[in-house]
Amino acid sequence: MNLLAVGIGGAIGAVCRYLFGQMIPKMGSGFPLGTFAVNVIGCFAIGLIVAMVGKHSDIDPRLVLFLQTGICGGFTTFSTFSLETLALIEDGCFAVGVLYIVLSVLLGLLSLLAAKILVGGWHL
């Protein structure tokens, strides 16, 4: 049942991300406004969910999985990244939180570059 909740939510989130990205064109500078907006909205949404669960312990865990892991995860993994980073900082692990940010961005970009080089798709 948990897998179904996550899967259905993920499908909804992914479709919403695609539609949202299509509705908002890139700005003149090429800035990916649609992706940026999706990431910010996803972070706000996951923040609402976490706050509501914190205030209302009677919320069905499957609903949380559907909304947080499913919809928000399908909409943007950036929201989960942000939630985990904030949790590290709130738990007093500031240095680990900063390390997580730096390594995630740096290794994400390097992995993308390595894959493009591997298939011959990288150029300046």
Short mmCIF file of C-alpha atoms in Angstrom, two decimals:
data_model
loop_
_atom_site.label_atom_id
_atom_site.label_comp_id
_atom_site.label_asym_id
_atom_site.label_seq_id
_atom_site.Cartn_x
_atom_site.Cartn_y
_atom_site.Cartn_z
CA MET A 1 0.00 0.00 0.00
CA ASN A 2 2.89 2.37 0.76
CA LEU A 3 4.44 1.74 -2.66
CA LEU A 4 1.12 2.50 -4.31
CA ALA A 5 0.78 5.78 -2.40
CA VAL A 6 4.31 6.85 -3.38
CA GLY A 7 3.90 5.68 -6.98
CA ILE A 8 0.60 7.44 -7.61
CA GLY A 9 1.84 10.58 -5.87
CA GLY A 10 5.09 10.47 -7.85
CA ALA A 11 3.20 10.20 -11.13
CA ILE A 12 1.03 13.18 -10.21
CA GLY A 13 4.06 15.22 -9.14
CA ALA A 14 6.02 14.41 -12.29
CA VAL A 15 3.12 15.35 -14.57
CA CYS A 16 2.62 18.59 -12.64
CA ARG A 17 6.34 19.39 -12.96
CA TYR A 18 6.21 18.83 -16.72
CA LEU A 19 3.07 20.94 -17.18
CA PHE A 20 4.40 23.72 -14.97
CA GLY A 21 7.70 23.75 -16.87
CA GLN A 22 5.81 24.04 -20.15
CA MET A 23 3.70 26.95 -18.89
CA ILE A 24 6.64 29.08 -17.81
CA PRO A 25 9.15 29.77 -20.59
CA LYS A 26 12.82 30.48 -19.99
CA MET A 27 13.68 34.12 -19.46
CA GLY A 28 15.68 36.01 -22.09
CA SER A 29 18.93 35.15 -20.32
CA GLY A 30 18.13 31.44 -20.51
CA PHE A 31 17.43 31.32 -16.76
CA PRO A 32 15.28 28.20 -16.19
CA LEU A 33 12.44 30.02 -14.45
CA GLY A 34 10.07 27.04 -14.66
CA THR A 35 12.48 24.69 -12.91
CA PHE A 36 13.38 27.38 -10.39
CA ALA A 37 9.70 27.99 -9.61
CA VAL A 38 9.01 24.25 -9.30
CA ASN A 39 11.89 23.87 -6.84
CA VAL A 40 10.74 26.80 -4.69
CA ILE A 41 7.09 25.69 -4.75
CA GLY A 42 8.11 22.11 -3.93
CA CYS A 43 10.15 23.30 -0.95
CA PHE A 44 7.21 25.37 0.30
CA ALA A 45 4.85 22.41 -0.14
CA ILE A 46 7.10 19.97 1.71
CA GLY A 47 7.49 22.57 4.48
CA LEU A 48 3.70 22.78 4.81
CA ILE A 49 3.43 19.00 4.99
CA VAL A 50 6.16 18.66 7.63
CA ALA A 51 4.61 21.46 9.71
CA MET A 52 1.13 19.94 9.49
CA VAL A 53 2.39 16.49 10.47
CA GLY A 54 4.23 18.09 13.40
CA LYS A 55 1.00 19.71 14.63
CA HIS A 56 -1.37 16.84 13.85
CA SER A 57 0.07 13.46 14.80
CA ASP A 58 -3.16 11.72 13.75
CA ILE A 59 -2.46 12.24 10.02
CA ASP A 60 -2.36 8.90 8.18
CA PRO A 61 1.27 8.01 7.39
CA ARG A 62 0.19 6.84 3.92
CA LEU A 63 -1.15 10.32 3.21
CA VAL A 64 2.22 11.76 4.24
CA LEU A 65 4.00 9.30 1.93
CA PHE A 66 1.60 10.18 -0.89
CA LEU A 67 2.07 13.94 -0.46
CA GLN A 68 5.69 14.25 0.69
CA THR A 69 7.57 11.38 -0.94
CA GLY A 70 5.16 10.92 -3.84
CA ILE A 71 3.87 14.27 -5.07
CA CYS A 72 6.70 16.47 -3.76
CA GLY A 73 9.30 13.86 -4.71
CA GLY A 74 7.88 13.58 -8.22
CA PHE A 75 7.49 17.33 -8.49
CA THR A 76 11.04 18.05 -7.34
CA THR A 77 13.73 16.14 -5.49
CA PHE A 78 15.11 19.52 -4.53
CA SER A 79 12.40 19.77 -1.87
CA THR A 80 13.65 16.58 -0.20
CA PHE A 81 17.26 17.77 -0.47
CA SER A 82 16.25 21.05 1.21
CA LEU A 83 14.28 19.25 3.93
CA GLU A 84 17.20 16.93 4.73
CA THR A 85 19.63 19.85 4.80
CA LEU A 86 17.41 21.83 7.16
CA ALA A 87 17.00 18.76 9.40
CA LEU A 88 20.79 18.42 9.65
CA ILE A 89 21.14 22.10 10.57
CA GLU A 90 18.27 21.95 13.09
CA ASP A 91 19.90 18.88 14.68
CA GLY A 92 23.06 20.93 15.26
CA CYS A 93 25.00 19.42 12.37
CA PHE A 94 25.63 22.71 10.57
CA ALA A 95 28.97 21.63 9.08
CA VAL A 96 27.45 18.37 7.79
CA GLY A 97 24.55 20.35 6.31
CA VAL A 98 26.92 22.68 4.47
CA LEU A 99 29.01 19.71 3.33
CA TYR A 100 25.85 18.02 2.04
CA ILE A 101 24.95 21.14 0.04
CA VAL A 102 28.42 21.58 -1.45
CA LEU A 103 28.96 17.89 -2.25
CA SER A 104 25.47 17.44 -3.70
CA VAL A 105 25.80 20.37 -6.08
CA LEU A 106 29.45 19.76 -6.97
CA LEU A 107 29.19 15.99 -7.46
CA GLY A 108 25.86 16.36 -9.24
CA LEU A 109 27.41 18.73 -11.77
CA LEU A 110 30.58 16.63 -12.11
CA SER A 111 28.53 13.45 -12.61
CA LEU A 112 26.47 15.15 -15.30
CA LEU A 113 29.64 16.38 -17.01
CA ALA A 114 31.27 12.93 -16.76
CA ALA A 115 28.23 11.31 -18.36
CA LYS A 116 28.21 13.85 -21.19
CA ILE A 117 31.94 13.32 -21.79
CA LEU A 118 31.44 9.54 -21.72
CA VAL A 119 28.91 9.65 -24.54
CA GLY A 120 30.72 12.39 -26.44
CA GLY A 121 28.07 15.01 -25.86
CA TRP A 122 30.13 17.65 -24.08
CA HIS A 123 31.40 20.76 -25.80
CA LEU A 124 32.10 24.38 -24.92
#
